[in-house]
CSV table of C-alpha atoms and ligand atoms in Angstrom, one decimal:
chain,number,residue,atom,x,y,z
A,821,UNK,CA,-18.0,25.4,3.7
A,822,UNK,CA,-16.8,25.6,7.3
A,823,UNK,CA,-16.9,28.7,9.3
A,824,UNK,CA,-14.0,29.3,11.7
A,825,UNK,CA,-13.8,32.2,14.1
A,826,UNK,CA,-10.2,33.3,14.9
A,827,UNK,CA,-8.5,36.1,16.8
A,828,UNK,CA,-6.2,38.2,14.6
A,829,UNK,CA,-3.5,40.4,16.3
A,830,UNK,CA,-3.6,44.1,15.4
A,831,UNK,CA,-0.2,45.6,15.0
A,832,UNK,CA,0.5,49.3,14.6
A,833,UNK,CA,3.5,51.0,13.1
A,834,UNK,CA,6.7,50.0,14.7
A,835,UNK,CA,5.1,46.7,15.9
A,836,UNK,CA,2.9,48.4,18.5
A,837,UNK,CA,0.3,46.0,19.8
A,838,UNK,CA,-3.3,47.3,19.5
A,839,UNK,CA,-4.9,44.1,20.8
A,840,UNK,CA,-6.8,41.8,18.4
A,841,UNK,CA,-10.0,41.6,16.4
A,842,UNK,CA,-12.3,38.7,15.7
A,843,UNK,CA,-12.5,37.6,12.0
A,844,UNK,CA,-14.5,35.0,10.3
A,845,UNK,CA,-12.7,32.6,7.9
A,846,UNK,CA,-14.5,30.4,5.5
A,847,UNK,CA,-12.7,27.1,5.1
A,848,UNK,CA,-13.4,24.6,2.3
A,849,UNK,CA,-14.5,21.2,3.3
A,850,UNK,CA,-12.8,18.4,1.4
A,851,UNK,CA,-13.5,14.7,1.3
A,852,UNK,CA,-10.6,12.3,0.4
A,853,UNK,CA,-11.5,8.9,-1.0
A,854,UNK,CA,-8.8,6.3,-1.6
A,855,UNK,CA,-8.8,3.3,-3.9
A,856,UNK,CA,-6.2,0.6,-4.5
A,857,UNK,CA,-2.9,-0.3,-2.9
A,858,UNK,CA,-0.8,0.5,0.1
A,859,UNK,CA,1.1,3.2,-1.8
A,860,UNK,CA,-2.2,5.1,-2.3
A,861,UNK,CA,-3.0,4.7,1.4
A,862,UNK,CA,0.4,6.2,2.3
A,863,UNK,CA,-0.1,8.9,-0.4
A,864,UNK,CA,-3.4,9.8,1.3
A,865,UNK,CA,-1.5,10.9,4.3
A,866,UNK,CA,0.7,13.2,2.2
A,867,UNK,CA,-2.5,14.7,0.6
A,868,UNK,CA,-4.1,15.1,4.1
A,869,UNK,CA,-1.0,17.0,5.2
A,870,UNK,CA,-1.0,19.3,2.1
A,871,UNK,CA,-4.7,20.0,2.6
A,872,UNK,CA,-4.2,20.8,6.3
A,873,UNK,CA,-1.3,23.1,5.5
A,874,UNK,CA,-3.5,25.0,3.1
A,875,UNK,CA,-6.2,25.5,5.8
A,876,UNK,CA,-8.6,23.1,4.1
A,877,UNK,CA,-10.9,21.2,6.4
A,878,UNK,CA,-11.0,17.4,5.8
A,879,UNK,CA,-14.3,15.8,6.4
A,880,UNK,CA,-15.1,12.2,7.0
A,881,UNK,CA,-18.2,12.0,4.7
A,882,UNK,CA,-18.9,13.3,1.2
A,883,UNK,CA,-22.2,15.0,2.3
A,884,UNK,CA,-20.6,18.0,3.9
A,885,UNK,CA,-17.9,18.3,1.3
A,886,UNK,CA,-17.4,21.2,-1.1
A,887,UNK,CA,-14.7,19.3,-3.0
A,888,UNK,CA,-13.9,15.6,-3.3
A,889,UNK,CA,-10.4,14.3,-4.0
A,890,UNK,CA,-10.1,10.8,-5.3
A,891,UNK,CA,-6.8,8.9,-5.2
A,892,UNK,CA,-7.5,6.3,-7.8
A,893,UNK,CA,-6.1,2.9,-9.0
A,894,UNK,CA,-5.8,1.5,-12.5
A,895,UNK,CA,-4.6,-2.0,-11.8
A,896,UNK,CA,-8.0,-3.5,-12.8
A,897,UNK,CA,-10.9,-2.2,-14.8
A,898,UNK,CA,-13.2,-2.6,-11.8
A,899,UNK,CA,-11.2,-0.2,-9.7
A,900,UNK,CA,-11.5,2.4,-12.4
A,901,UNK,CA,-15.2,1.8,-12.9
A,902,UNK,CA,-15.8,2.3,-9.2
A,903,UNK,CA,-13.9,5.6,-9.0
A,904,UNK,CA,-15.5,6.9,-12.2
A,905,UNK,CA,-19.0,6.0,-10.8
A,906,UNK,CA,-18.3,7.8,-7.5
A,907,UNK,CA,-16.9,10.9,-9.3
A,908,UNK,CA,-19.9,11.1,-11.5
A,909,UNK,CA,-22.3,11.0,-8.5
A,910,UNK,CA,-20.3,13.7,-6.7
A,911,UNK,CA,-20.3,16.0,-9.8
A,912,UNK,CA,-24.1,15.4,-10.0
A,913,UNK,CA,-24.4,16.7,-6.5
A,914,UNK,CA,-22.5,19.9,-7.5
A,915,UNK,CA,-19.2,19.1,-5.8
A,916,UNK,CA,-15.8,19.9,-7.3
A,917,UNK,CA,-14.1,16.6,-8.2
A,918,UNK,CA,-10.4,16.3,-8.4
A,919,UNK,CA,-9.4,12.9,-9.6
A,920,UNK,CA,-5.8,12.1,-8.8
A,921,UNK,CA,-3.5,9.1,-8.9
A,922,UNK,CA,-2.9,6.4,-11.5
A,923,UNK,CA,-6.2,6.7,-13.3
A,924,UNK,CA,-5.8,10.5,-13.6
A,925,UNK,CA,-2.3,10.0,-15.1
A,926,UNK,CA,-3.4,7.4,-17.6
A,927,UNK,CA,-6.8,8.7,-18.7
A,928,UNK,CA,-6.6,12.4,-18.0
A,929,UNK,CA,-8.2,14.2,-20.9
A,930,UNK,CA,-10.8,11.5,-21.5
A,931,UNK,CA,-12.1,12.0,-17.9
A,932,UNK,CA,-12.4,15.7,-18.3
A,933,UNK,CA,-14.0,15.4,-21.8
A,934,UNK,CA,-16.4,12.7,-20.4
A,935,UNK,CA,-17.5,15.1,-17.6
A,936,UNK,CA,-16.3,12.7,-14.9
A,937,UNK,CA,-13.9,15.1,-13.1
A,938,UNK,CA,-13.2,18.9,-12.9
A,939,UNK,CA,-9.5,18.3,-12.7
A,940,UNK,CA,-7.3,15.2,-13.2
A,941,UNK,CA,-3.8,14.8,-11.8
A,942,UNK,CA,-1.2,12.0,-11.8
A,943,UNK,CA,0.6,10.5,-8.7
A,944,UNK,CA,3.4,13.1,-9.0
A,945,UNK,CA,1.1,16.1,-9.0
A,946,UNK,CA,-0.4,16.0,-5.5
A,947,UNK,CA,1.1,19.3,-4.5
A,948,UNK,CA,-1.4,21.0,-6.9
A,949,UNK,CA,-4.4,19.6,-5.0
A,950,UNK,CA,-4.9,22.4,-2.4
A,951,UNK,CA,-4.9,25.2,-5.0
A,952,UNK,CA,-7.4,23.3,-7.1
A,953,UNK,CA,-9.6,22.7,-4.1
A,954,UNK,CA,-9.4,26.4,-3.2
A,955,UNK,CA,-9.9,27.4,-6.9
A,956,UNK,CA,-6.7,29.4,-7.0
A,957,UNK,CA,-5.0,27.8,-9.9
A,958,UNK,CA,-5.5,25.6,-12.9
A,959,UNK,CA,-3.7,22.3,-13.7
A,960,UNK,CA,0.1,22.4,-13.9
A,961,UNK,CA,1.0,23.2,-17.4
A,962,UNK,CA,4.0,20.9,-17.8
A,963,UNK,CA,3.8,17.2,-17.9
A,964,UNK,CA,5.0,15.6,-14.7
A,965,UNK,CA,8.8,15.2,-14.7
A,966,UNK,CA,8.7,11.8,-13.0
A,967,UNK,CA,11.1,13.0,-10.3
A,968,UNK,CA,8.7,13.6,-7.4
A,969,UNK,CA,9.4,11.8,-4.2
A,970,UNK,CA,7.5,14.1,-1.7
A,971,UNK,CA,10.5,13.5,0.6
A,972,UNK,CA,10.4,17.0,2.0
A,973,UNK,CA,6.9,16.5,3.5
A,974,UNK,CA,6.6,15.2,7.0
A,975,UNK,CA,4.3,12.2,7.0
A,976,UNK,CA,1.2,11.9,9.1
A,977,UNK,CA,-1.2,9.0,9.7
A,978,UNK,CA,-4.3,7.7,11.3
A,979,UNK,CA,-2.8,5.1,13.6
A,980,UNK,CA,-0.9,6.5,16.6
A,981,UNK,CA,1.5,3.6,16.8
A,982,UNK,CA,2.0,2.3,13.3
A,983,UNK,CA,2.8,4.2,10.0
A,984,UNK,CA,3.9,3.5,6.4
A,985,UNK,CA,6.4,5.5,4.5
A,986,UNK,CA,7.3,5.3,0.7
A,987,UNK,CA,11.1,4.9,0.4
A,988,UNK,CA,10.9,4.6,-3.4
A,989,UNK,CA,8.3,5.4,-6.1
A,990,UNK,CA,7.7,4.1,-9.6
A,991,UNK,CA,8.8,0.9,-11.3
A,992,UNK,CA,11.2,0.0,-14.1
A,993,UNK,CA,10.0,-3.6,-14.6
A,994,UNK,CA,7.3,-3.3,-17.1
A,995,UNK,CA,5.7,-6.7,-16.4
A,996,UNK,CA,3.5,-7.1,-19.5
A,997,UNK,CA,0.2,-6.9,-17.7
A,998,UNK,CA,0.9,-4.0,-15.4
A,999,UNK,CA,0.2,-0.2,-15.8
A,1000,UNK,CA,2.3,0.9,-12.8
A,1001,UNK,CA,5.4,2.0,-14.8
A,1002,UNK,CA,3.1,4.1,-17.1
A,1003,UNK,CA,1.1,5.5,-14.3
A,1004,UNK,CA,3.7,6.1,-11.7
A,1005,UNK,CA,6.8,6.6,-13.8
A,1006,UNK,CA,10.3,5.2,-13.4
A,1007,UNK,CA,11.9,4.1,-10.1
A,1008,UNK,CA,13.1,6.9,-7.8
A,1009,UNK,CA,14.5,6.2,-4.3
A,1010,UNK,CA,14.3,8.8,-1.5
A,1011,UNK,CA,17.6,10.0,-0.1
A,1012,UNK,CA,18.5,8.5,3.3
A,1013,UNK,CA,18.7,11.9,5.0
A,1014,UNK,CA,15.1,12.7,4.1
A,1015,UNK,CA,13.9,9.3,5.2
A,1016,UNK,CA,15.6,9.6,8.5
A,1017,UNK,CA,14.1,13.0,9.1
A,1018,UNK,CA,10.6,11.6,8.3
A,1019,UNK,CA,11.1,8.5,10.5
A,1020,UNK,CA,12.4,10.6,13.4
A,1021,UNK,CA,9.3,12.8,13.1
A,1022,UNK,CA,7.1,9.7,13.3
A,1023,UNK,CA,9.0,8.3,16.2
A,1024,UNK,CA,8.7,11.6,18.1
A,1025,UNK,CA,5.0,11.4,17.6
A,1026,UNK,CA,4.9,8.0,19.3
A,1027,UNK,CA,5.0,5.7,16.3
A,1028,UNK,CA,6.6,2.4,17.2
A,1029,UNK,CA,6.1,0.4,14.0
A,1030,UNK,CA,7.0,1.5,10.5
A,1031,UNK,CA,6.5,-0.2,7.1
A,1032,UNK,CA,8.9,0.9,4.3
A,1033,UNK,CA,6.9,0.9,1.1
A,1034,UNK,CA,7.7,0.8,-2.6
A,1035,UNK,CA,6.2,-0.7,-5.7
A,1036,UNK,CA,9.3,-2.9,-5.7
A,1037,UNK,CA,10.9,-1.9,-2.4
A,1038,UNK,CA,13.9,-4.2,-3.0
A,1039,UNK,CA,14.9,-2.0,-5.9
A,1040,UNK,CA,15.8,0.8,-3.4
A,1041,UNK,CA,19.2,2.3,-4.3
A,1042,UNK,CA,20.5,5.7,-3.5
A,1043,UNK,CA,23.9,7.1,-2.7
A,1044,UNK,CA,25.5,3.7,-2.7
A,1045,UNK,CA,22.9,2.2,-0.4
A,1046,UNK,CA,20.9,-0.9,-1.4
A,1047,UNK,CA,17.6,-1.9,0.3
A,1048,UNK,CA,19.2,-4.2,2.9
A,1049,UNK,CA,21.6,-1.4,3.9
A,1050,UNK,CA,18.6,0.9,4.3
A,1051,UNK,CA,16.8,-1.6,6.5
A,1052,UNK,CA,19.8,-2.2,8.8
A,1053,UNK,CA,20.3,1.6,9.1
A,1054,UNK,CA,16.7,2.4,9.8
A,1055,UNK,CA,16.5,-0.4,12.4
A,1056,UNK,CA,19.2,1.3,14.4
A,1057,UNK,CA,17.1,4.4,14.9
A,1058,UNK,CA,16.3,4.8,18.6
A,1059,UNK,CA,12.6,4.2,19.5
A,1060,UNK,CA,11.8,2.0,16.5
A,1061,UNK,CA,10.4,-1.3,17.8
A,1062,UNK,CA,9.0,-3.0,14.7
A,1063,UNK,CA,10.1,-2.6,11.0
A,1064,UNK,CA,8.4,-4.1,8.0
A,1065,UNK,CA,8.5,-3.7,4.2
A,1066,UNK,CA,6.2,-4.1,1.2
A,1067,UNK,CA,6.2,-5.1,-1.7
A,1068,UNK,CA,9.1,-7.3,-2.9
A,1069,UNK,CA,9.8,-8.5,-6.4
A,1070,UNK,CA,10.9,-12.1,-5.9
A,1071,UNK,CA,13.7,-11.7,-8.6
A,1072,UNK,CA,15.4,-9.0,-6.5
A,1073,UNK,CA,15.5,-11.0,-3.2
A,1074,UNK,CA,19.0,-12.2,-2.6
A,1075,UNK,CA,20.1,-14.9,-0.1
A,1076,UNK,CA,22.6,-12.5,1.4
A,1077,UNK,CA,19.9,-9.9,2.0
A,1078,UNK,CA,17.7,-12.6,3.7
A,1079,UNK,CA,20.6,-13.7,5.9
A,1080,UNK,CA,21.3,-10.1,6.9
A,1081,UNK,CA,17.6,-9.5,7.6
A,1082,UNK,CA,17.7,-12.4,10.1
A,1083,UNK,CA,20.2,-10.4,12.2
A,1084,UNK,CA,17.7,-7.5,12.6
A,1085,UNK,CA,15.7,-8.0,15.8
A,1086,UNK,CA,13.1,-5.3,14.9
A,1087,UNK,CA,12.3,-6.8,11.5
A,1088,UNK,CA,8.8,-8.2,11.1
A,1089,UNK,CA,8.6,-11.7,9.7
A,1090,UNK,CA,6.3,-10.9,6.9
A,1091,UNK,CA,7.3,-11.6,3.3
A,1092,UNK,CA,4.9,-10.6,0.5
A,1093,UNK,CA,6.4,-12.3,-2.6
A,1094,UNK,CA,4.0,-12.0,-5.6
A,1095,UNK,CA,4.2,-15.3,-7.5
A,1096,UNK,CA,1.5,-14.5,-10.1
A,1097,UNK,CA,1.7,-17.8,-11.9
A,1098,UNK,CA,3.7,-21.1,-11.4
A,1099,UNK,CA,3.9,-21.8,-15.1
A,1100,UNK,CA,7.3,-20.9,-16.5
A,1101,UNK,CA,5.7,-20.2,-19.9
A,1102,UNK,CA,3.3,-17.7,-18.4
A,1103,UNK,CA,5.9,-16.1,-16.2
A,1104,UNK,CA,8.1,-15.6,-19.2
A,1105,UNK,CA,5.2,-13.9,-21.1
A,1106,UNK,CA,4.5,-11.8,-18.1
A,1107,UNK,CA,8.1,-10.7,-18.1
A,1108,UNK,CA,8.6,-11.5,-14.4
A,1109,UNK,CA,12.2,-12.5,-14.6
A,1110,UNK,CA,12.1,-15.7,-12.6
A,1111,UNK,CA,10.8,-19.2,-13.0
A,1112,UNK,CA,9.0,-21.3,-10.4
A,1113,UNK,CA,12.2,-23.0,-9.3
A,1114,UNK,CA,13.9,-19.7,-8.5
A,1115,UNK,CA,10.8,-18.6,-6.7
A,1116,UNK,CA,10.6,-21.7,-4.5
A,1117,UNK,CA,14.3,-21.3,-3.8
A,1118,UNK,CA,13.6,-17.8,-2.3
A,1119,UNK,CA,10.8,-19.2,-0.2
A,1120,UNK,CA,13.2,-21.8,1.2
A,1121,UNK,CA,15.7,-19.0,2.1
A,1122,UNK,CA,13.1,-17.0,3.8
A,1123,UNK,CA,11.6,-20.0,5.8
A,1124,UNK,CA,15.0,-21.1,6.8
A,1125,UNK,CA,15.9,-17.7,8.2
A,1126,UNK,CA,12.4,-17.0,9.7
A,1127,UNK,CA,10.7,-20.3,10.6
A,1128,UNK,CA,7.5,-18.3,11.7
A,1129,UNK,CA,7.3,-16.3,8.4
A,1130,UNK,CA,3.9,-15.1,7.3
A,1131,UNK,CA,4.2,-15.7,3.6
A,1132,UNK,CA,1.8,-14.0,1.4
A,1133,UNK,CA,1.5,-13.6,-2.4
A,1134,UNK,CA,-0.4,-12.3,-5.4
A,1135,UNK,CA,-1.8,-14.7,-7.9
A,1136,UNK,CA,-3.1,-13.8,-11.4
A,1137,UNK,CA,-5.1,-16.4,-13.4
A,1138,UNK,CA,-6.4,-16.2,-17.0
A,1139,UNK,CA,-3.3,-14.4,-18.4
A,1140,UNK,CA,-3.3,-14.4,-22.2
A,1141,UNK,CA,-2.4,-17.9,-23.4
A,1142,UNK,CA,-2.7,-19.5,-20.0
A,1143,UNK,CA,-3.7,-23.2,-20.7
A,1144,UNK,CA,-5.5,-25.5,-18.3
A,1145,UNK,CA,-2.2,-27.1,-17.7
A,1146,UNK,CA,-0.5,-23.8,-16.8
A,1147,UNK,CA,-3.4,-23.1,-14.4
A,1148,UNK,CA,-3.0,-26.5,-12.8
A,1149,UNK,CA,0.7,-25.8,-12.3
A,1150,UNK,CA,-0.4,-22.8,-10.2
A,1151,UNK,CA,-2.9,-24.8,-8.2
A,1152,UNK,CA,-0.1,-27.4,-7.5
A,1153,UNK,CA,2.4,-24.8,-6.5
A,1154,UNK,CA,-0.2,-23.2,-4.1
A,1155,UNK,CA,-0.5,-26.7,-2.4
A,1156,UNK,CA,3.2,-27.2,-2.3
A,1157,UNK,CA,4.2,-23.8,-1.0
A,1158,UNK,CA,1.3,-23.3,1.4
A,1159,UNK,CA,0.9,-19.6,1.4
A,1160,UNK,CA,-0.5,-18.2,4.6
A,1161,UNK,CA,-2.6,-15.7,2.6
A,1162,UNK,CA,-3.0,-14.8,-1.1
A,1163,UNK,CA,-4.5,-11.9,-3.0
A,1164,UNK,CA,-6.0,-13.5,-6.1
A,1165,UNK,CA,-7.2,-11.9,-9.3
A,1166,UNK,CA,-8.5,-12.7,-12.7
A,1167,UNK,CA,-6.5,-11.1,-15.5
A,1168,UNK,CA,-7.9,-7.7,-16.6
A,1169,UNK,CA,-6.7,-6.1,-19.9
A,1170,UNK,CA,-5.1,-2.8,-19.2
A,1171,UNK,CA,-4.9,-0.5,-22.3
A,1172,UNK,CA,-1.4,0.3,-23.3
A,1173,UNK,CA,0.2,-2.8,-21.8
A,1174,UNK,CA,1.9,-5.4,-23.9
A,1175,UNK,CA,-0.4,-8.2,-22.6
A,1176,UNK,CA,-3.5,-6.4,-23.8
A,1177,UNK,CA,-2.3,-6.9,-27.4
A,1178,UNK,CA,-1.3,-10.5,-27.0
A,1179,UNK,CA,-3.4,-13.1,-29.0
A,1180,UNK,CA,-5.0,-16.0,-27.3
A,1181,UNK,CA,-6.9,-14.0,-24.6
A,1182,UNK,CA,-8.6,-16.4,-22.2
A,1183,UNK,CA,-12.4,-16.0,-22.3
A,1184,UNK,CA,-13.7,-13.9,-19.4
A,1185,UNK,CA,-16.1,-16.7,-18.0
A,1186,UNK,CA,-13.1,-19.1,-18.0
A,1187,UNK,CA,-11.0,-16.5,-16.1
A,1188,UNK,CA,-13.7,-16.2,-13.6
A,1189,UNK,CA,-14.1,-20.0,-13.2
A,1190,UNK,CA,-10.3,-20.4,-12.6
A,1191,UNK,CA,-10.3,-17.6,-10.1
A,1192,UNK,CA,-13.3,-19.0,-8.2
A,1193,UNK,CA,-11.7,-22.4,-8.0
A,1194,UNK,CA,-8.3,-21.0,-6.9
A,1195,UNK,CA,-9.9,-18.9,-4.2
A,1196,UNK,CA,-11.7,-21.9,-2.8
A,1197,UNK,CA,-8.5,-23.8,-2.9
A,1198,UNK,CA,-6.3,-21.2,-1.2
A,1199,UNK,CA,-9.0,-20.3,1.4
A,1200,UNK,CA,-8.8,-23.8,2.7
A,1201,UNK,CA,-5.0,-23.5,3.0
A,1202,UNK,CA,-5.3,-20.1,4.6
A,1203,UNK,CA,-7.7,-21.5,7.2
A,1204,UNK,CA,-5.4,-24.5,8.0
A,1205,UNK,CA,-2.5,-22.1,8.4
A,1206,UNK,CA,-4.4,-20.2,11.1
A,1207,UNK,CA,-5.7,-23.4,12.7
A,1208,UNK,CA,-2.2,-24.7,13.3
A,1209,UNK,CA,-1.5,-21.8,15.6
A,1210,UNK,CA,-4.4,-22.4,18.0
A,1211,UNK,CA,-2.9,-23.4,21.4
A,1212,UNK,CA,0.4,-21.5,20.8
A,1213,UNK,CA,1.7,-18.5,22.7
A,1214,UNK,CA,3.0,-15.4,21.0
A,1215,UNK,CA,4.1,-11.8,21.7
A,1216,UNK,CA,1.6,-9.4,20.2
A,1217,UNK,CA,1.7,-5.7,19.5
A,1218,UNK,CA,-1.6,-3.8,20.1
A,1219,UNK,CA,-2.5,-1.6,17.1
A,1220,UNK,CA,-6.2,-0.7,17.2
A,1221,UNK,CA,-9.5,-1.2,19.0
A,1222,UNK,CA,-11.3,-4.3,17.5
A,1223,UNK,CA,-14.1,-3.1,15.2
A,1224,UNK,CA,-16.6,-5.4,17.0
A,1225,UNK,CA,-16.4,-6.6,20.5
A,1226,UNK,CA,-16.5,-4.4,23.6
A,1227,UNK,CA,-13.0,-3.8,25.0
A,1228,UNK,CA,-11.3,-6.2,22.5
A,1229,UNK,CA,-8.2,-5.0,20.7
A,1230,UNK,CA,-6.6,-5.8,17.4
A,1231,UNK,CA,-3.0,-6.9,17.8
A,1232,UNK,CA,-0.2,-8.2,15.5
A,1233,UNK,CA,2.2,-11.1,16.0
A,1234,UNK,CA,5.8,-10.7,15.1
A,1235,UNK,CA,5.0,-11.8,11.6
A,1236,UNK,CA,2.1,-9.3,11.4
A,1237,UNK,CA,-0.6,-12.0,11.6
A,1238,UNK,CA,-3.6,-10.3,13.1
A,1239,UNK,CA,-5.3,-11.5,16.3
A,1240,UNK,CA,-8.3,-10.3,18.2
A,1241,UNK,CA,-7.2,-9.8,21.8
A,1242,UNK,CA,-9.8,-10.2,24.5
A,1243,UNK,CA,-8.2,-7.6,26.7
A,1244,UNK,CA,-8.6,-3.8,26.9
A,1245,UNK,CA,-5.2,-2.2,26.9
A,1246,UNK,CA,-3.4,0.8,25.4
A,1247,UNK,CA,-2.2,1.0,21.8
A,1248,UNK,CA,1.5,0.2,21.3
A,1249,UNK,CA,1.6,-2.3,24.2
A,1250,UNK,CA,3.5,-5.5,23.7
A,1251,UNK,CA,2.3,-8.5,25.6
A,1252,UNK,CA,2.3,-12.3,25.7
A,1253,UNK,CA,-0.9,-13.9,24.5
A,1254,UNK,CA,-2.3,-17.4,24.1
A,1255,UNK,CA,-4.0,-18.1,20.8
A,1256,UNK,CA,-7.2,-19.7,21.8
A,1257,UNK,CA,-9.4,-20.2,18.8
A,1258,UNK,CA,-10.7,-18.9,15.5
A,1259,UNK,CA,-13.6,-16.8,14.4
A,1260,UNK,CA,-13.8,-17.2,10.7
A,1261,UNK,CA,-10.1,-16.7,9.8
A,1262,UNK,CA,-9.4,-14.3,12.7
A,1263,UNK,CA,-7.3,-15.7,15.5
A,1264,UNK,CA,-8.7,-15.1,19.0
A,1265,UNK,CA,-6.2,-14.5,21.8
A,1266,UNK,CA,-6.2,-14.0,25.5
A,1267,UNK,CA,-3.4,-12.4,27.5
A,1268,UNK,CA,-1.2,-15.0,29.2
B,672,LIG,S1,7.1,-5.2,-10.6
B,672,LIG,FE1,5.8,-5.6,-12.4
B,672,LIG,S2,3.8,-5.9,-11.4
B,672,LIG,FE2,5.1,-4.9,-9.9
B,672,LIG,S3,4.6,-2.7,-10.1
B,672,LIG,FE3,6.4,-3.2,-11.4
B,672,LIG,S4,5.6,-3.6,-13.4
B,672,LIG,FE4,3.9,-3.7,-12.0
């Protein structure tokens, strides 16, 4: 609990001013903990705003908190276990626990019955969080209508020069291993007028770089606008210097869209195209809607239009029925394509998904072996991709102080590749830098 002393004006009848009195207001302290993807990170800013508007004080550690809000992830069992463990500890310390997000939506009653949380909410129910923290109301009675976009809320963020904004929520794809459509509901795109209002608000606050987010951002469609129309329109807003987007389903990337993107000077040259597997059999059972040839065709379009593309991907090994040969096809494709970076995972059964009921599950130790080998393989490629840049010059955009190193700053190249800049300067500055070496995978840079 946090004690605030405020002056309250005293008004008489007819609005006569009788001065003011001092009152003490007790504010709830709330700790917000976020697990999972970029969407959850962006949602955390929405929740922060809702808490602030309700007069709830947000604290940076759980020790001083009266209530703890968890924005959870259900993509893998490990993410759920971590959130459940933290929630249990917090309840053991007598704190009110509100478990929100994907895990809340998928495992609601079970979490309450198991004593893990006081309240559980899905990703469409964040507006209920402040009243639950304040103890004013119970859970919403109706199931969530899957229509929420939060587009009336003005976004806030931690970084003074860079922000992310969800332009669509949910997913209609039902890839057979994925819980997102069950947890986050069907696709909904935010109306352009709301997005423009949110983006102008961010630009007025000094934001220069914006990432448009969606579970499958390329599926954006609203009022006759497709995603590429949206990108072109947003890029024309005055004051916006850098514009990126995440995450793209490879199937939905068209050649025309890539060519139109190449004509947008503010666009960042980052393409995150989750491949998952390079075996057509596995891709078919995953329900991904493309084969490896179509995937590589899209990579070629992107690299032709943006020769300095930072190409990243997601890879999933040990999917049910994945043979050693299927797995080798993925290793071969990783060599051939040369991703600059990859997020790599072993398959994790998610209850309720079609893949969880497939026969031929790969034994867990074998999944782990494949993952460890893949990581070693890709890490060498990632390192070579960074090494090739040493000696080059690049324009960089300064985004944050470097976590270690006096006076050094973190900065991003046009393709969002991160560098550690040996130069103390203000956030949001753009400057020419020489890439002088590596520290681990991090690129070291000096101003030119
Ligand atoms: S596209 Fe597939 S993997 Fe991505 S969120 Fe939708 S269902 Fe999940």
